[in-house]
Structure formats: C-alpha cells, structure tokens
C-alpha cells in the first residue's frame, strides 16, 4: 500500500484548522495545535501563502484561508449546481430530440463532460461522464471558447490538432468560427471531431451572466443534419434548453 505524503497531510491539516474555530491563527497556535515545530509550520504556511490558499494579516501576522481556496470551492459548487439545475431540462432535450445530450465545462485545456443523457432508444451506449473533449473542434468547446475568455486563451494558445479533414486548425479561421458562434448563439461540429457524427451546442450562463458551461446534442450526421445543414428544430431545442438552465441559475432572460 502506497504511503501518504507527510507534507501534504500536514498542509491539509493546517487548512482544516484554519477553516474551523477562530478565523485567524498565529504561527505558534498553528504549530502547537498540529504538534509541529515552528520552522516546519512556517515553511508549510509560506508555501500555501505563495499558492494563494492562505493569507497573512500584515498587522497581526495571523493566518487565515486565502481567496484561491474560496475560488476552487466555488468552482466545485458551481459545477454541482449546474448539473442539478440541468437534470430535468437535459432529460427533456434528449426525449424531444431523440439524441444523446452532453453537459460540459472548461477543465484543463478541454471540455469535461459532467452530465450525459443517453439517446432514448435501445441502442448500446457508453456513459461519457468524466470524458474530455477538445476545445477547438467540438460544438461544446467552440461555445466555451466563444464566450469564456479563459477557454478562448486555452484554445488559441495551443496547436489545434486535425482530427478529420473538416477540423478547423488555422487561427484566423477558428476566430471566424467563434465570431459566428457569438453572433448566432450556438456552435456546430459536423464531422470535425469524429467521422459520421454531428453536434450542436449552446452556452449556459449563471446569475452573473458569466458562461459556466454548455449543453449539446450529439448524433449521427444523417439524423442531426438535413440537406447538408443542421436541422433547425434541433438547434432551437438546444438553445431553449440552455436558456432554461441559465434561467434556473438566475441569469434571467437571454
């Protein structure tokens, strides 16, 4: 059985200590509470402070939890709230469209699938929750890249891999696609990531009107497209779903 890393255990114990009881603690209090030498405690605190997980009050010298820890916590809560708010609407979208539905968020230079509703038929399907999709070629990724500045930076600052002959890789062409996405409010992926597969996605916003994710339907090209174009009723259904989830998150009307 692998051993735990002692320094990480001590850092975690330190964060738990700061999260409970008094809001601010001095170095001596922290060291004695955890049974550590002052030098050891100070070294851990200094590292946590450099990463933004701990802050030191300049007047008293006492320590408290930092803003970065709060940001990470809010990100975790946002994803879970997003999933909870989207459950009913994504089920309805899968039922009305007859296709599978994915809910995605930005994560580590890609799109993390946080919810997946199976296509409502008897076909064999694989649950894709936890899977990663590329930003530059998928409908979900394009939507996030168009509306989220962080996602945009991630997508344009890396080499865009050509998955199929249809994948857009040139920066100028990619930026044109993002402009189009913002203008019409949705993005498409017609065999740009997987041969024979098409997808359409729309952005989800929170109460601050910030993009927190995207919802998409995905299916075979012959079902999702008609006459070489995405079926307009499917585009409308995806946009309606995204607006409904956004409203439930407090975004109001879009």
Short mmCIF file of C-alpha atoms in Angstrom, two decimals:
data_model
loop_
_atom_site.label_atom_id
_atom_site.label_comp_id
_atom_site.label_asym_id
_atom_site.label_seq_id
_atom_site.Cartn_x
_atom_site.Cartn_y
_atom_site.Cartn_z
CA UNK A 1 0.00 0.00 0.00
CA UNK A 2 1.39 3.39 -1.01
CA UNK A 3 2.38 5.73 1.80
CA UNK A 4 0.80 9.15 2.14
CA UNK A 5 3.00 12.19 1.60
CA UNK A 6 3.58 13.70 5.04
CA UNK A 7 3.95 17.30 3.88
CA UNK A 8 0.61 17.15 2.07
CA UNK A 9 -1.07 15.63 5.10
CA UNK A 10 0.29 18.47 7.26
CA UNK A 11 -0.85 21.10 4.73
CA UNK A 12 -4.35 19.57 4.64
CA UNK A 13 -4.49 19.50 8.45
CA UNK A 14 -3.42 23.15 8.50
CA UNK A 15 -6.19 24.16 6.10
CA UNK A 16 -8.78 22.27 8.16
CA UNK A 17 -7.52 24.02 11.30
CA UNK A 18 -7.84 27.43 9.69
CA UNK A 19 -11.31 26.54 8.39
CA UNK A 20 -12.66 25.87 11.88
CA UNK A 21 -12.73 27.78 15.15
CA UNK A 22 -11.13 31.22 15.10
CA UNK A 23 -10.90 32.97 11.75
CA UNK A 24 -7.22 33.86 12.19
CA UNK A 25 -4.46 31.97 13.95
CA UNK A 26 -0.86 32.82 14.77
CA UNK A 27 2.14 30.70 13.89
CA UNK A 28 2.56 29.46 17.47
CA UNK A 29 -1.11 28.46 17.70
CA UNK A 30 -0.94 26.54 14.44
CA UNK A 31 2.32 24.78 15.30
CA UNK A 32 1.19 23.72 18.77
CA UNK A 33 -2.25 22.57 17.60
CA UNK A 34 -0.71 20.31 14.97
CA UNK A 35 2.31 19.21 17.00
CA UNK A 36 4.79 20.75 14.60
CA UNK A 37 8.00 22.68 15.06
CA UNK A 38 7.57 26.37 14.32
CA UNK A 39 10.05 26.18 11.45
CA UNK A 40 8.16 23.32 9.83
CA UNK A 41 4.80 25.05 10.27
CA UNK A 42 6.18 28.30 8.89
CA UNK A 43 7.55 26.57 5.80
CA UNK A 44 4.19 24.97 5.01
CA UNK A 45 2.34 28.24 5.62
CA UNK A 46 4.72 30.11 3.37
CA UNK A 47 4.11 27.62 0.54
CA UNK A 48 0.34 27.75 0.99
CA UNK A 49 0.53 31.54 1.04
CA UNK A 50 2.50 31.61 -2.21
CA UNK A 51 -0.20 29.48 -3.85
CA UNK A 52 -2.99 31.74 -2.55
CA UNK A 53 -4.51 29.11 -0.23
CA UNK A 54 -3.51 31.06 2.91
CA UNK A 55 -3.30 34.78 3.61
CA UNK A 56 -1.38 36.57 6.39
CA UNK A 57 -2.77 39.67 8.03
CA UNK A 58 0.01 42.28 7.77
CA UNK A 59 -0.96 43.97 11.05
CA UNK A 60 -1.28 40.97 13.37
CA UNK A 61 0.79 38.41 11.47
CA UNK A 62 -2.02 35.88 11.88
CA UNK A 63 -3.06 33.49 9.11
CA UNK A 64 -6.43 32.78 7.51
CA UNK A 65 -7.76 30.91 4.47
CA UNK A 66 -6.94 32.57 1.14
CA UNK A 67 -9.04 33.61 -1.82
CA UNK A 68 -7.71 30.84 -4.10
CA UNK A 69 -9.21 28.19 -1.84
CA UNK A 70 -12.53 30.02 -1.99
CA UNK A 71 -12.34 30.17 -5.79
CA UNK A 72 -11.73 26.43 -6.03
CA UNK A 73 -14.58 25.76 -3.65
CA UNK A 74 -16.94 27.95 -5.64
CA UNK A 75 -15.90 26.19 -8.85
CA UNK A 76 -16.80 22.83 -7.29
CA UNK A 77 -20.15 24.14 -6.10
CA UNK A 78 -20.87 25.78 -9.46
CA UNK A 79 -20.40 22.51 -11.35
CA UNK A 80 -22.67 20.61 -8.98
CA UNK A 81 -25.30 23.33 -9.08
CA UNK A 82 -25.08 23.34 -12.87
CA UNK A 83 -25.70 19.59 -13.01
CA UNK A 84 -28.55 19.76 -10.54
CA UNK A 85 -30.27 22.59 -12.43
CA UNK A 86 -29.79 20.88 -15.78
CA UNK A 87 -31.11 17.40 -14.94
CA UNK A 88 -34.75 17.92 -15.90
CA UNK A 89 -34.03 20.11 -18.93
CA UNK A 90 -31.42 17.77 -20.42
CA UNK A 91 -33.73 14.77 -19.93
CA UNK A 92 -36.45 16.69 -21.81
CA UNK A 93 -33.98 17.62 -24.57
CA UNK A 94 -32.92 14.00 -25.09
CA UNK A 95 -36.54 12.89 -25.18
CA UNK A 96 -37.65 15.57 -27.66
CA UNK A 97 -34.61 15.36 -29.95
CA UNK A 98 -34.13 11.61 -29.83
CA UNK A 99 -30.37 12.16 -29.44
CA UNK A 100 -27.84 11.98 -26.62
CA UNK A 101 -27.22 15.12 -24.59
CA UNK A 102 -23.95 16.27 -23.01
CA UNK A 103 -23.28 18.97 -20.44
CA UNK A 104 -19.70 20.27 -20.50
CA UNK A 105 -17.49 22.70 -18.58
CA UNK A 106 -13.99 24.06 -19.12
CA UNK A 107 -11.31 21.93 -17.48
CA UNK A 108 -7.57 21.63 -18.10
CA UNK A 109 -7.49 22.96 -21.69
CA UNK A 110 -10.51 20.92 -22.72
CA UNK A 111 -14.18 20.23 -22.13
CA UNK A 112 -15.06 17.99 -19.20
CA UNK A 113 -18.35 16.11 -19.61
CA UNK A 114 -20.17 16.46 -16.27
CA UNK A 115 -23.55 15.05 -17.33
CA UNK A 116 -24.66 12.70 -20.12
CA UNK A 117 -28.20 11.67 -21.02
CA UNK A 118 -28.39 8.60 -23.27
CA UNK A 119 -30.19 8.65 -26.59
CA UNK A 120 -33.71 7.37 -25.79
CA UNK A 121 -33.62 4.15 -27.81
CA UNK A 122 -32.48 0.59 -27.24
CA UNK A 123 -29.01 1.00 -28.72
CA UNK A 124 -25.91 0.17 -26.70
CA UNK A 125 -24.26 3.35 -25.38
CA UNK A 126 -21.30 4.20 -23.15
CA UNK A 127 -21.60 6.72 -20.31
CA UNK A 128 -19.22 9.60 -21.05
CA UNK A 129 -19.32 11.47 -17.73
CA UNK A 130 -15.72 12.35 -16.89
CA UNK A 131 -14.57 12.19 -20.52
CA UNK A 132 -12.62 15.08 -22.03
CA UNK A 133 -13.34 16.69 -25.40
CA UNK A 134 -11.17 19.16 -27.34
CA UNK A 135 -11.99 22.86 -27.29
CA UNK A 136 -11.29 23.70 -30.93
CA UNK A 137 -13.29 21.04 -32.78
CA UNK A 138 -16.35 20.14 -30.71
CA UNK A 139 -19.55 22.15 -30.51
CA UNK A 140 -19.24 22.31 -26.72
CA UNK A 141 -15.64 23.50 -26.97
CA UNK A 142 -16.40 26.18 -29.54
CA UNK A 143 -19.20 27.59 -27.40
CA UNK A 144 -16.97 27.76 -24.35
CA UNK A 145 -14.14 29.29 -26.41
CA UNK A 146 -16.51 31.91 -27.82
CA UNK A 147 -17.98 33.04 -24.51
CA UNK A 148 -15.33 32.28 -21.86
CA UNK A 149 -12.10 34.33 -22.11
CA UNK A 150 -10.11 31.65 -20.29
CA UNK A 151 -11.34 28.94 -22.67
CA UNK A 152 -10.56 31.21 -25.61
CA UNK A 153 -6.97 31.64 -24.44
CA UNK A 154 -6.61 27.89 -23.93
CA UNK A 155 -7.90 27.17 -27.44
CA UNK A 156 -5.83 29.72 -29.34
CA UNK A 157 -2.54 29.29 -27.49
CA UNK A 158 -2.10 25.59 -28.30
CA UNK A 159 -1.64 23.67 -31.51
CA UNK A 160 -5.08 22.65 -32.82
CA UNK A 161 -4.97 19.00 -33.86
CA UNK A 162 -6.73 17.98 -37.11
CA UNK A 163 -8.97 15.04 -36.10
CA UNK A 164 -10.67 14.81 -39.52
CA UNK A 165 -10.26 16.63 -42.86
CA UNK A 166 -13.02 19.01 -41.68
CA UNK A 167 -11.28 20.14 -38.49
CA UNK A 168 -10.55 23.88 -38.47
CA UNK A 169 -6.97 24.42 -37.30
CA UNK A 170 -5.85 27.80 -38.73
CA UNK A 171 -6.16 30.52 -36.10
CA UNK A 172 -7.85 33.06 -38.37
CA UNK A 173 -10.46 30.53 -39.47
CA UNK A 174 -11.03 29.42 -35.89
CA UNK A 175 -11.55 33.02 -34.74
CA UNK A 176 -14.08 33.48 -37.56
CA UNK A 177 -15.98 30.44 -36.27
CA UNK A 178 -16.02 31.93 -32.77
CA UNK A 179 -17.33 35.25 -34.12
CA UNK A 180 -20.11 33.35 -35.88
CA UNK A 181 -20.86 31.43 -32.68
CA UNK A 182 -21.25 34.63 -30.68
CA UNK A 183 -23.41 36.22 -33.40
CA UNK A 184 -25.90 33.35 -33.63
CA UNK A 185 -25.67 31.99 -30.08
CA UNK A 186 -24.72 28.39 -30.89
CA UNK A 187 -21.92 26.28 -32.34
CA UNK A 188 -21.78 23.22 -34.55
CA UNK A 189 -19.46 20.27 -35.10
CA UNK A 190 -20.23 18.35 -38.27
CA UNK A 191 -17.63 15.60 -38.59
CA UNK A 192 -14.87 17.89 -37.28
CA UNK A 193 -14.02 15.60 -34.36
CA UNK A 194 -15.50 12.21 -35.30
CA UNK A 195 -16.40 10.93 -38.76
CA UNK A 196 -20.14 10.47 -39.16
CA UNK A 197 -21.01 12.42 -36.01
CA UNK A 198 -22.60 15.88 -35.74
CA UNK A 199 -23.32 18.06 -32.73
CA UNK A 200 -24.86 21.42 -31.85
CA UNK A 201 -24.28 23.30 -28.57
CA UNK A 202 -25.37 26.47 -26.80
CA UNK A 203 -23.91 28.35 -23.79
CA UNK A 204 -25.22 28.32 -20.21
CA UNK A 205 -24.81 31.45 -18.06
CA UNK A 206 -25.10 31.98 -14.31
CA UNK A 207 -26.67 34.77 -12.25
CA UNK A 208 -23.66 36.98 -13.01
CA UNK A 209 -24.23 36.44 -16.73
CA UNK A 210 -20.93 34.55 -16.82
CA UNK A 211 -20.57 31.42 -19.02
CA UNK A 212 -20.43 28.37 -16.74
CA UNK A 213 -20.90 25.57 -19.24
CA UNK A 214 -22.56 24.43 -22.42
CA UNK A 215 -25.17 21.86 -23.46
CA UNK A 216 -25.15 19.87 -26.68
CA UNK A 217 -26.96 17.16 -28.57
CA UNK A 218 -24.82 14.67 -30.48
CA UNK A 219 -25.82 12.06 -33.04
CA UNK A 220 -25.27 10.57 -36.46
CA UNK A 221 -24.93 13.15 -39.24
CA UNK A 222 -27.90 11.72 -41.15
CA UNK A 223 -30.17 12.32 -38.14
CA UNK A 224 -28.81 15.66 -36.90
CA UNK A 225 -28.45 17.23 -40.37
CA UNK A 226 -30.80 17.54 -43.33
CA UNK A 227 -29.75 18.73 -46.77
CA UNK A 228 -26.22 19.37 -45.54
CA UNK A 229 -27.38 21.71 -42.76
CA UNK A 230 -28.12 21.19 -39.08
CA UNK A 231 -31.83 20.63 -38.51
CA UNK A 232 -33.25 23.96 -37.37
CA UNK A 233 -35.60 22.36 -34.84
CA UNK A 234 -32.65 20.71 -33.09
CA UNK A 235 -30.74 24.00 -32.94
CA UNK A 236 -33.82 25.67 -31.44
CA UNK A 237 -34.26 22.87 -28.91
CA UNK A 238 -30.65 23.10 -27.71
CA UNK A 239 -30.87 26.88 -27.37
CA UNK A 240 -34.15 26.60 -25.45
CA UNK A 241 -32.56 24.07 -23.08
CA UNK A 242 -29.53 26.33 -22.48
CA UNK A 243 -31.78 29.31 -21.78
CA UNK A 244 -33.92 27.28 -19.36
CA UNK A 245 -30.88 26.10 -17.36
CA UNK A 246 -29.48 29.65 -17.39
CA UNK A 247 -32.77 30.99 -16.01
CA UNK A 248 -32.71 28.36 -13.25
CA UNK A 249 -29.19 29.55 -12.38
CA UNK A 250 -30.52 33.09 -12.04
CA UNK A 251 -29.36 34.52 -15.34
CA UNK A 252 -32.76 35.91 -16.32
CA UNK A 253 -33.81 36.18 -19.95
CA UNK A 254 -31.31 35.89 -22.82
#
